[in-house]
Tab-separated table of C-alpha atoms in Angstrom:
chain	number	residue	atom	x	y	z
I	203	UNK	CA	104.082	77.183	110.961
I	204	UNK	CA	101.304	75.387	109.069
I	205	UNK	CA	101.310	78.132	106.454
I	206	UNK	CA	105.097	78.004	106.073
I	207	UNK	CA	105.011	74.223	105.562
I	208	UNK	CA	102.094	74.712	103.123
I	209	UNK	CA	99.950	72.384	105.185
I	210	UNK	CA	97.432	75.227	105.330
I	211	UNK	CA	96.733	77.967	102.748
I	212	UNK	CA	98.261	81.432	103.116
I	213	UNK	CA	94.933	82.724	104.465
I	214	UNK	CA	94.814	80.231	107.353
I	215	UNK	CA	94.049	81.924	110.723
I	216	UNK	CA	94.689	85.407	109.283
I	217	UNK	CA	92.311	88.046	110.626
I	218	UNK	CA	91.703	91.490	109.088
I	219	UNK	CA	94.029	93.950	110.778
I	220	UNK	CA	96.001	97.121	110.209
I	221	UNK	CA	98.872	98.316	112.356
I	222	UNK	CA	101.332	101.183	112.139
I	223	UNK	CA	104.605	100.663	114.016
I	224	UNK	CA	105.354	104.277	114.889
I	225	UNK	CA	108.777	103.558	116.361
I	226	UNK	CA	110.110	102.171	113.078
I	227	UNK	CA	108.034	103.944	110.368
I	228	UNK	CA	106.419	100.738	109.118
I	229	UNK	CA	102.789	99.842	108.345
I	230	UNK	CA	101.219	96.443	107.657
I	231	UNK	CA	97.701	95.833	106.339
I	232	UNK	CA	96.466	92.248	106.520
I	233	UNK	CA	93.475	90.430	105.090
I	234	UNK	CA	92.974	86.669	104.759
I	235	UNK	CA	93.428	87.060	101.007
I	236	UNK	CA	96.580	89.220	101.032
I	237	UNK	CA	99.146	91.268	102.941
I	238	UNK	CA	100.295	94.790	102.029
I	239	UNK	CA	103.044	96.741	103.778
I	240	UNK	CA	104.833	100.099	103.582
I	241	UNK	CA	108.358	100.957	104.756
I	242	UNK	CA	109.424	104.608	105.150
I	243	UNK	CA	112.222	106.380	106.999
I	244	UNK	CA	112.473	109.584	109.024
I	245	UNK	CA	115.011	111.549	111.011
I	246	UNK	CA	114.006	109.282	113.916
I	247	UNK	CA	114.864	106.011	112.150
I	248	UNK	CA	117.689	104.619	110.025
I	249	UNK	CA	117.855	103.750	106.349
I	250	UNK	CA	118.380	100.153	105.262
I	251	UNK	CA	121.903	98.914	105.948
I	252	UNK	CA	124.500	97.687	103.469
I	253	UNK	CA	127.142	96.378	105.846
I	254	UNK	CA	129.272	93.252	105.482
I	255	UNK	CA	129.104	93.489	101.703
I	256	UNK	CA	125.356	92.793	101.738
I	257	UNK	CA	122.346	94.687	100.348
I	258	UNK	CA	124.637	96.606	98.028
I	259	UNK	CA	121.798	98.041	95.918
I	260	UNK	CA	119.163	98.537	98.616
I	261	UNK	CA	119.377	102.328	98.752
I	262	UNK	CA	115.709	102.978	97.921
I	263	UNK	CA	114.270	100.230	100.152
I	264	UNK	CA	113.434	102.774	102.872
I	265	UNK	CA	111.711	105.338	100.641
I	266	UNK	CA	108.102	104.186	100.562
I	267	UNK	CA	108.841	100.594	99.583
I	268	UNK	CA	105.694	98.467	99.385
I	269	UNK	CA	104.925	94.807	98.813
I	270	UNK	CA	101.695	93.007	98.013
I	271	UNK	CA	101.476	89.263	98.657
I	272	UNK	CA	98.676	86.802	97.972
I	273	UNK	CA	100.493	83.480	97.534
I	274	UNK	CA	103.565	84.521	99.547
I	275	UNK	CA	106.202	83.758	96.921
I	276	UNK	CA	105.741	86.789	94.645
I	277	UNK	CA	109.287	88.052	95.360
I	278	UNK	CA	111.013	84.748	96.052
I	279	UNK	CA	114.687	84.914	94.918
I	280	UNK	CA	113.926	87.862	92.616
I	281	UNK	CA	116.635	90.111	94.030
I	282	UNK	CA	119.589	89.265	91.743
I	283	UNK	CA	117.515	90.346	88.729
I	284	UNK	CA	115.575	93.223	90.312
I	285	UNK	CA	115.790	96.701	88.838
I	286	UNK	CA	116.855	98.326	92.103
I	287	UNK	CA	115.860	101.820	90.954
I	288	UNK	CA	112.274	100.592	90.574
I	289	UNK	CA	111.525	99.323	94.058
I	290	UNK	CA	107.737	98.793	94.432
I	291	UNK	CA	106.031	101.855	95.899
I	292	UNK	CA	108.964	104.260	95.486
I	293	UNK	CA	109.258	107.456	93.474
I	294	UNK	CA	112.862	107.671	92.307
I	295	UNK	CA	115.219	108.368	89.371
I	296	UNK	CA	115.389	105.416	86.987
I	297	UNK	CA	119.080	104.688	86.581
I	298	UNK	CA	121.418	101.743	86.147
I	299	UNK	CA	123.638	103.220	88.865
I	300	UNK	CA	122.211	102.931	92.367
I	301	UNK	CA	123.296	105.499	94.982
I	302	UNK	CA	124.961	104.375	98.203
I	303	UNK	CA	124.748	105.755	101.719
I	304	UNK	CA	127.640	107.654	103.269
I	305	UNK	CA	127.980	104.888	105.884
I	306	UNK	CA	127.093	101.208	105.991
I	307	UNK	CA	125.079	101.503	109.190
I	308	UNK	CA	122.715	103.842	111.029
I	309	UNK	CA	122.177	106.499	108.363
I	310	UNK	CA	119.064	108.493	109.382
I	311	UNK	CA	116.391	109.576	106.935
I	312	UNK	CA	115.681	113.201	106.021
I	313	UNK	CA	111.910	113.346	106.497
I	314	UNK	CA	110.342	114.765	109.653
I	315	UNK	CA	106.855	113.717	108.472
I	316	UNK	CA	106.558	109.932	108.242
I	317	UNK	CA	103.886	107.981	110.058
I	318	UNK	CA	100.417	106.512	110.038
I	319	UNK	CA	97.038	106.334	111.707
I	320	UNK	CA	95.233	103.052	112.343
I	321	UNK	CA	92.017	101.941	114.024
I	322	UNK	CA	93.226	98.345	114.085
I	323	UNK	CA	91.421	97.326	110.878
I	324	UNK	CA	91.962	100.157	108.404
I	325	UNK	CA	94.595	102.863	108.229
I	326	UNK	CA	96.492	105.594	106.412
I	327	UNK	CA	100.268	106.019	106.083
I	328	UNK	CA	102.020	109.153	104.838
I	329	UNK	CA	105.560	110.120	103.925
I	330	UNK	CA	106.889	113.564	103.008
I	331	UNK	CA	109.791	112.247	100.987
I	332	UNK	CA	112.887	114.141	99.984
I	333	UNK	CA	116.352	112.800	99.225
I	334	UNK	CA	119.123	115.369	98.907
I	335	UNK	CA	121.443	112.812	97.310
I	336	UNK	CA	119.197	112.261	94.274
I	337	UNK	CA	117.483	115.682	94.566
I	338	UNK	CA	114.003	114.194	94.392
I	339	UNK	CA	110.903	114.548	96.546
I	340	UNK	CA	107.186	113.740	96.741
I	341	UNK	CA	104.289	113.755	99.187
I	342	UNK	CA	103.219	110.113	99.333
I	343	UNK	CA	100.244	108.473	101.064
I	344	UNK	CA	98.638	105.036	101.273
I	345	UNK	CA	94.970	104.581	102.229
I	346	UNK	CA	94.267	100.991	103.284
I	347	UNK	CA	90.638	99.857	103.326
I	348	UNK	CA	88.654	96.656	102.749
I	349	UNK	CA	88.028	97.410	99.074
I	350	UNK	CA	91.632	98.142	98.155
I	351	UNK	CA	94.692	100.276	98.794
I	352	UNK	CA	94.751	103.769	97.319
I	353	UNK	CA	98.286	105.050	96.632
I	354	UNK	CA	98.679	108.792	96.099
I	355	UNK	CA	101.591	111.046	95.262
I	356	UNK	CA	101.662	114.829	94.872
I	357	UNK	CA	104.242	117.582	94.601
I	358	UNK	CA	106.656	115.302	92.726
I	359	UNK	CA	109.786	117.303	91.999
I	360	UNK	CA	113.338	116.613	90.977
I	361	UNK	CA	116.454	118.575	90.087
I	362	UNK	CA	118.044	115.359	88.814
I	363	UNK	CA	118.526	116.318	85.162
I	364	UNK	CA	119.904	113.004	83.970
I	365	UNK	CA	117.176	110.468	84.793
I	366	UNK	CA	113.417	110.187	84.453
I	367	UNK	CA	111.483	109.938	87.708
I	368	UNK	CA	109.376	106.787	87.994
I	369	UNK	CA	106.797	105.658	90.554
I	370	UNK	CA	106.723	101.865	90.614
I	371	UNK	CA	103.394	100.125	91.200
I	372	UNK	CA	105.032	96.719	91.534
I	373	UNK	CA	108.016	94.656	90.447
I	374	UNK	CA	107.666	90.953	91.173
I	375	UNK	CA	107.969	87.538	89.570
I	376	UNK	CA	105.943	87.266	86.374
I	377	UNK	CA	104.571	83.846	87.257
I	378	UNK	CA	102.330	81.975	84.860
I	379	UNK	CA	99.802	84.738	84.270
I	380	UNK	CA	99.779	87.182	81.383
I	381	UNK	CA	99.550	90.924	81.917
I	382	UNK	CA	96.466	92.661	80.547
I	383	UNK	CA	96.085	96.423	80.236
I	384	UNK	CA	93.035	98.530	79.450
I	385	UNK	CA	94.244	101.640	77.601
I	386	UNK	CA	91.717	104.120	76.249
I	387	UNK	CA	88.968	101.527	76.579
I	388	UNK	CA	90.838	98.818	74.660
I	389	UNK	CA	92.258	95.716	76.371
I	390	UNK	CA	95.505	94.156	75.206
I	391	UNK	CA	98.095	91.657	76.438
I	392	UNK	CA	101.478	93.151	77.259
I	393	UNK	CA	104.537	92.015	75.299
I	394	UNK	CA	108.054	92.277	76.649
I	395	UNK	CA	107.689	96.020	77.136
I	396	UNK	CA	104.861	98.420	76.316
I	397	UNK	CA	104.066	102.034	77.115
I	398	UNK	CA	100.484	103.258	77.537
I	399	UNK	CA	99.392	106.899	77.522
I	400	UNK	CA	95.725	106.456	78.539
I	401	UNK	CA	95.822	103.568	81.036
I	402	UNK	CA	92.702	102.730	83.030
I	403	UNK	CA	93.674	99.453	84.687
I	404	UNK	CA	95.956	96.443	84.441
I	405	UNK	CA	95.778	92.889	85.778
I	406	UNK	CA	98.620	90.605	86.839
I	407	UNK	CA	98.475	87.435	88.967
I	408	UNK	CA	94.981	88.067	90.376
I	409	UNK	CA	95.727	91.663	91.342
I	410	UNK	CA	94.137	94.665	89.678
I	411	UNK	CA	95.851	98.040	89.467
I	412	UNK	CA	93.498	100.925	88.678
I	413	UNK	CA	94.695	104.341	87.499
I	414	UNK	CA	91.958	106.969	88.032
I	415	UNK	CA	94.124	109.802	86.673
I	416	UNK	CA	95.942	107.870	83.949
I	417	UNK	CA	99.537	108.898	83.288
I	418	UNK	CA	102.301	107.362	81.210
I	419	UNK	CA	102.388	103.716	82.219
I	420	UNK	CA	105.372	101.507	81.432
I	421	UNK	CA	104.782	97.750	81.730
I	422	UNK	CA	107.430	95.051	81.295
I	423	UNK	CA	107.034	91.264	81.291
I	424	UNK	CA	110.397	89.877	80.337
I	425	UNK	CA	113.300	87.607	81.254
I	426	UNK	CA	116.085	89.217	83.268
I	427	UNK	CA	119.508	88.021	84.333
I	428	UNK	CA	121.840	88.910	87.181
I	429	UNK	CA	123.875	87.348	89.972
I	430	UNK	CA	123.650	87.173	93.725
I	431	UNK	CA	127.186	88.558	93.860
I	432	UNK	CA	125.905	91.848	92.387
I	433	UNK	CA	124.025	92.516	95.605
I	434	UNK	CA	126.028	90.467	98.116
I	435	UNK	CA	129.811	89.992	97.864
I	436	UNK	CA	129.637	86.759	99.866
I	437	UNK	CA	127.514	85.023	97.208
I	438	UNK	CA	128.277	83.295	93.896
I	439	UNK	CA	128.947	85.152	90.645
I	440	UNK	CA	127.087	82.689	88.429
I	441	UNK	CA	124.284	84.126	86.305
I	442	UNK	CA	120.681	83.482	87.316
I	443	UNK	CA	117.535	84.315	85.360
I	444	UNK	CA	113.888	85.045	86.211
I	445	UNK	CA	110.859	86.359	84.344
I	446	UNK	CA	109.806	89.624	85.964
I	447	UNK	CA	106.695	91.823	85.900
I	448	UNK	CA	107.200	95.578	86.294
I	449	UNK	CA	104.663	98.401	86.160
I	450	UNK	CA	105.610	102.022	86.737
I	451	UNK	CA	104.389	105.542	86.028
I	452	UNK	CA	106.847	107.809	84.234
I	453	UNK	CA	106.947	111.428	85.436
I	454	UNK	CA	109.722	112.403	83.016
I	455	UNK	CA	112.962	114.261	83.683
I	456	UNK	CA	112.834	117.180	86.114
I	457	UNK	CA	109.154	117.227	87.155
I	458	UNK	CA	108.153	120.259	89.218
I	459	UNK	CA	104.651	119.411	90.425
I	460	UNK	CA	103.904	115.865	89.336
I	461	UNK	CA	101.330	113.540	90.833
I	462	UNK	CA	100.011	110.014	90.580
I	463	UNK	CA	97.168	107.846	91.825
I	464	UNK	CA	96.686	104.114	91.633
I	465	UNK	CA	94.514	101.622	93.492
I	466	UNK	CA	95.691	98.095	94.282
I	467	UNK	CA	92.844	95.579	94.405
I	468	UNK	CA	93.687	91.933	95.169
I	469	UNK	CA	91.288	89.333	93.780
I	470	UNK	CA	90.829	90.841	90.303
I	471	UNK	CA	91.617	88.263	87.623
I	472	UNK	CA	89.405	89.042	84.615
I	473	UNK	CA	88.356	91.922	82.407
I	474	UNK	CA	84.756	91.673	83.613
I	475	UNK	CA	85.833	91.875	87.271
I	476	UNK	CA	87.996	94.906	86.525
I	477	UNK	CA	85.174	96.715	84.765
I	478	UNK	CA	82.730	95.851	87.549
I	479	UNK	CA	85.119	97.170	90.213
I	480	UNK	CA	85.787	100.375	88.269
I	481	UNK	CA	82.073	101.090	87.847
I	482	UNK	CA	81.284	100.420	91.530
I	483	UNK	CA	83.481	103.318	92.716
I	484	UNK	CA	83.887	101.858	96.205
I	485	UNK	CA	86.849	104.196	96.812
I	486	UNK	CA	86.852	107.884	95.912
I	487	UNK	CA	89.876	110.169	95.753
I	488	UNK	CA	88.719	113.487	97.218
I	489	UNK	CA	92.018	115.387	97.120
I	490	UNK	CA	95.576	114.795	95.955
I	491	UNK	CA	97.679	117.901	96.461
I	492	UNK	CA	100.868	118.847	98.333
I	493	UNK	CA	98.680	120.253	101.120
I	494	UNK	CA	95.901	117.641	101.492
I	495	UNK	CA	95.439	114.046	100.344
I	496	UNK	CA	92.059	112.467	101.079
I	497	UNK	CA	90.216	109.262	100.151
I	498	UNK	CA	86.728	108.037	101.027
I	499	UNK	CA	85.736	104.400	101.413
I	500	UNK	CA	82.079	103.400	101.250
I	501	UNK	CA	82.870	100.074	102.942
I	502	UNK	CA	83.188	100.883	105.751
I	503	UNK	CA	81.992	104.501	105.696
I	504	UNK	CA	85.333	106.180	106.422
I	505	UNK	CA	87.444	109.023	105.079
I	506	UNK	CA	91.207	109.208	105.460
I	507	UNK	CA	92.895	112.616	105.288
I	508	UNK	CA	96.549	113.622	105.347
I	509	UNK	CA	97.089	117.251	106.353
I	510	UNK	CA	100.609	118.448	105.559
I	511	UNK	CA	99.826	121.860	107.109
I	512	UNK	CA	97.245	123.352	109.476
I	513	UNK	CA	94.271	123.410	107.123
I	514	UNK	CA	90.589	122.848	106.443
I	515	UNK	CA	88.874	120.218	104.322
I	516	UNK	CA	85.236	119.887	103.269
I	517	UNK	CA	83.334	117.102	101.528
I	518	UNK	CA	79.723	115.946	101.298
I	519	UNK	CA	79.845	114.195	104.680
I	520	UNK	CA	81.652	116.730	106.886
I	521	UNK	CA	83.785	119.825	107.334
I	522	UNK	CA	87.004	119.517	109.335
I	523	UNK	CA	89.922	121.756	110.268
I	524	UNK	CA	93.120	120.979	112.164
I	525	UNK	CA	95.587	123.186	114.001
I	526	UNK	CA	98.685	121.214	112.942
I	527	UNK	CA	99.823	118.661	110.346
I	528	UNK	CA	98.336	115.238	111.078
I	529	UNK	CA	96.527	112.211	109.666
I	530	UNK	CA	92.820	111.638	110.340
I	531	UNK	CA	90.577	108.621	109.842
I	532	UNK	CA	86.980	109.852	110.193
I	533	UNK	CA	84.024	107.472	110.503
I	534	UNK	CA	80.588	108.368	109.196
I	535	UNK	CA	79.209	108.461	112.759
I	536	UNK	CA	81.646	111.243	113.684
I	537	UNK	CA	84.125	109.163	115.677
I	538	UNK	CA	87.711	109.428	114.466
I	539	UNK	CA	91.322	108.382	114.900
I	540	UNK	CA	94.297	110.747	114.658
I	541	UNK	CA	98.092	110.522	114.583
I	542	UNK	CA	100.974	112.973	114.338
I	543	UNK	CA	103.587	111.733	111.821
I	544	UNK	CA	105.948	114.525	112.873
I	545	UNK	CA	105.822	113.297	116.506
I	546	UNK	CA	106.065	116.886	117.748
I	547	UNK	CA	104.490	116.049	121.147
I	548	UNK	CA	102.165	119.046	120.886
I	549	UNK	CA	98.372	119.102	121.151
I	550	UNK	CA	96.338	119.165	117.943
I	551	UNK	CA	92.895	120.778	117.828
I	552	UNK	CA	90.333	119.169	115.520
I	553	UNK	CA	87.131	121.034	114.619
I	554	UNK	CA	84.691	118.571	113.065
I	555	UNK	CA	81.153	119.176	111.831
I	556	UNK	CA	79.363	116.162	110.447
I	557	UNK	CA	76.199	116.663	108.402
I	558	UNK	CA	73.183	117.192	110.658
I	559	UNK	CA	75.387	117.420	113.756
I	560	UNK	CA	76.718	120.273	115.808
I	561	UNK	CA	80.359	121.207	115.390
I	562	UNK	CA	82.620	119.627	117.979
I	563	UNK	CA	86.030	120.983	118.880
I	564	UNK	CA	88.349	118.293	120.210
I	565	UNK	CA	91.746	118.845	121.802
I	566	UNK	CA	93.892	115.832	120.959
I	567	UNK	CA	96.506	115.620	123.674
I	568	UNK	CA	99.905	114.604	122.307
I	569	UNK	CA	101.904	116.615	124.874
I	570	UNK	CA	104.643	114.757	126.744
I	571	UNK	CA	103.748	111.532	124.929
I	572	UNK	CA	107.384	110.408	124.800
I	573	UNK	CA	107.930	107.171	122.905
I	574	UNK	CA	104.183	107.086	122.109
I	575	UNK	CA	104.285	110.390	120.204
I	576	UNK	CA	103.482	108.633	116.919
I	577	UNK	CA	100.689	106.420	118.281
I	578	UNK	CA	97.101	106.726	117.073
I	579	UNK	CA	94.511	108.273	119.370
I	580	UNK	CA	90.815	107.456	119.122
I	581	UNK	CA	87.791	109.670	119.860
I	582	UNK	CA	84.123	108.739	120.055
I	583	UNK	CA	81.135	110.561	118.568
I	584	UNK	CA	81.089	112.986	121.507
I	585	UNK	CA	84.771	113.809	121.162
I	586	UNK	CA	85.871	111.800	124.192
I	587	UNK	CA	89.144	109.908	123.927
I	588	UNK	CA	88.632	106.160	124.037
I	589	UNK	CA	91.999	104.668	123.053
I	590	UNK	CA	90.043	101.515	122.254
I	591	UNK	CA	92.036	98.638	120.826
I	592	UNK	CA	90.649	95.113	120.514
I	593	UNK	CA	92.291	91.717	120.191
I	594	UNK	CA	90.392	88.513	119.389
I	595	UNK	CA	92.027	85.162	120.175
I	596	UNK	CA	90.769	82.428	117.840
I	597	UNK	CA	87.135	83.129	118.854
I	598	UNK	CA	87.973	81.897	122.393
I	599	UNK	CA	88.031	85.314	124.062
I	600	UNK	CA	88.458	88.995	123.251
I	601	UNK	CA	90.422	91.731	124.989
I	602	UNK	CA	89.721	95.425	124.672
I	603	UNK	CA	91.988	98.252	125.798
I	604	UNK	CA	89.864	101.243	126.783
I	605	UNK	CA	90.937	104.287	128.802
I	606	UNK	CA	93.753	102.465	130.575
I	607	UNK	CA	91.679	99.388	131.401
I	608	UNK	CA	91.693	95.873	129.987
I	609	UNK	CA	88.183	94.531	129.337
I	610	UNK	CA	87.941	90.773	128.755
I	611	UNK	CA	84.913	89.221	127.093
I	612	UNK	CA	83.740	85.809	125.881
I	613	UNK	CA	85.355	83.719	128.606
I	614	UNK	CA	83.947	82.012	131.705
I	615	UNK	CA	83.559	83.997	134.939
I	616	UNK	CA	85.980	81.739	136.795
I	617	UNK	CA	88.683	81.757	134.077
I	618	UNK	CA	92.130	82.538	135.503
I	619	UNK	CA	93.569	85.678	133.901
I	620	UNK	CA	97.273	86.456	134.135
I	621	UNK	CA	98.830	89.664	132.757
I	622	UNK	CA	102.584	90.038	132.226
I	623	UNK	CA	104.704	92.954	131.050
I	624	UNK	CA	107.278	92.371	128.329
I	625	UNK	CA	109.979	91.722	130.931
I	626	UNK	CA	108.008	88.721	132.162
I	627	UNK	CA	106.856	90.335	135.410
I	628	UNK	CA	103.304	89.472	136.459
I	629	UNK	CA	101.142	92.596	136.580
I	630	UNK	CA	97.848	90.894	137.451
I	631	UNK	CA	96.439	87.489	138.371
I	632	UNK	CA	92.763	86.839	139.081
I	633	UNK	CA	89.286	86.310	137.645
I	634	UNK	CA	88.145	89.854	136.921
I	635	UNK	CA	86.880	90.765	133.454
I	636	UNK	CA	87.937	94.402	133.970
I	637	UNK	CA	91.537	95.076	134.980
I	638	UNK	CA	92.581	98.572	136.150
I	639	UNK	CA	95.845	100.028	137.384
I	640	UNK	CA	98.128	99.020	134.525
I	641	UNK	CA	100.490	101.634	133.166
I	642	UNK	CA	101.096	102.450	129.508
I	643	UNK	CA	102.871	99.737	127.591
I	644	UNK	CA	102.486	96.340	125.944
I	645	UNK	CA	101.219	93.347	127.896
I	646	UNK	CA	100.823	89.610	127.431
I	647	UNK	CA	97.438	88.341	128.602
I	648	UNK	CA	97.172	84.624	129.382
I	649	UNK	CA	93.739	83.076	129.832
I	650	UNK	CA	93.663	79.344	130.528
I	651	UNK	CA	96.730	78.631	128.426
I	652	UNK	CA	95.930	80.981	125.545
I	653	UNK	CA	98.058	84.140	125.199
I	654	UNK	CA	97.449	87.408	123.385
I	655	UNK	CA	99.438	90.649	123.188
I	656	UNK	CA	97.818	94.065	123.589
I	657	UNK	CA	98.945	97.662	124.109
I	658	UNK	CA	97.631	100.188	126.624
């Protein structure tokens, strides 16, 4: 509430976290300085609605839509003037005519591979996108670390012969800042619209966008007009105007095996900072293909891998193979997290050999996981499942979920602990710091008037 009233800054009481909501194909990555999120859709979930004459142009909002917020008002009232075929994060035909769903409500997606893995602080989301209405597809992944968000796309293909396929890095309010682009080593300020064929990075509103593999970059910084009625029949028809920033990569008409890579880095505001970040190489793209997408972060020492098929991947730190499509987040000590974006409820075997360690073969049990089929599983350096999730409550106490137990730290021995399920039923009351016997699910833990939510 203090942040909403602007009594406190946007960073107030925000702790680093990453969470994938596997029941709704949504991921959020939070840092005190910014928030980044990804929205996808699968055969298990429904596309964005357009009922009651609302959200008339929101067709692509479910197809890998992302947002990046530092101040919180980057998209405020932008929607009447948005180019709705260039939704941030999406790969789609650029057209003045926006498709519509066959029904207003409950239209399922087409992808069977949409999901994410998270260790609670960092994570990876993936989306095997295909839309039979616009005849366009791509294998899309987002790697979310401390030093930035790496966005990858591979296998970009389209039989849409009328429109160029664009991947949009962002489309938000222009604000007061100018847009600078480094193209072929030369830095320039963007006019109303410019196209760059050798882009290295661009800066807008204290966010850097880095393009390790270049591409054809289109950048716009111009005034746009529209009306709320265009997107919502209950609103006024009067014309409104906003200045809008747009950056997108153009894959041309009818790509057959296109790809892209860009890294979003909040906190970059100058040319010197951009050059320093680029030279540091804190994030490394190890693979970007329709079979494997992989990124390494040096801070922390982690590697995220998306396997679209049973496959093997090798790098300087390790060699790993998997028996089924999945997403892995491997730590340098050999511990790892895994998730199944297909939610097949079948076991996945991981063979992992870290440098200077023996190979370990781990059976990751996803069988009969029911509504938790898309949840992340965590394994320690010995290959034992830990399912460890931690919650810190304003430095007053911490709760850890580990192997079906709740472990409470940093509170007095005589503190009264109450645990409730989401129906409000009390599951435990007492003074123990280790609570056993709780079933799978989400719980509210109350300790001397302070409440936190945690999943088992």
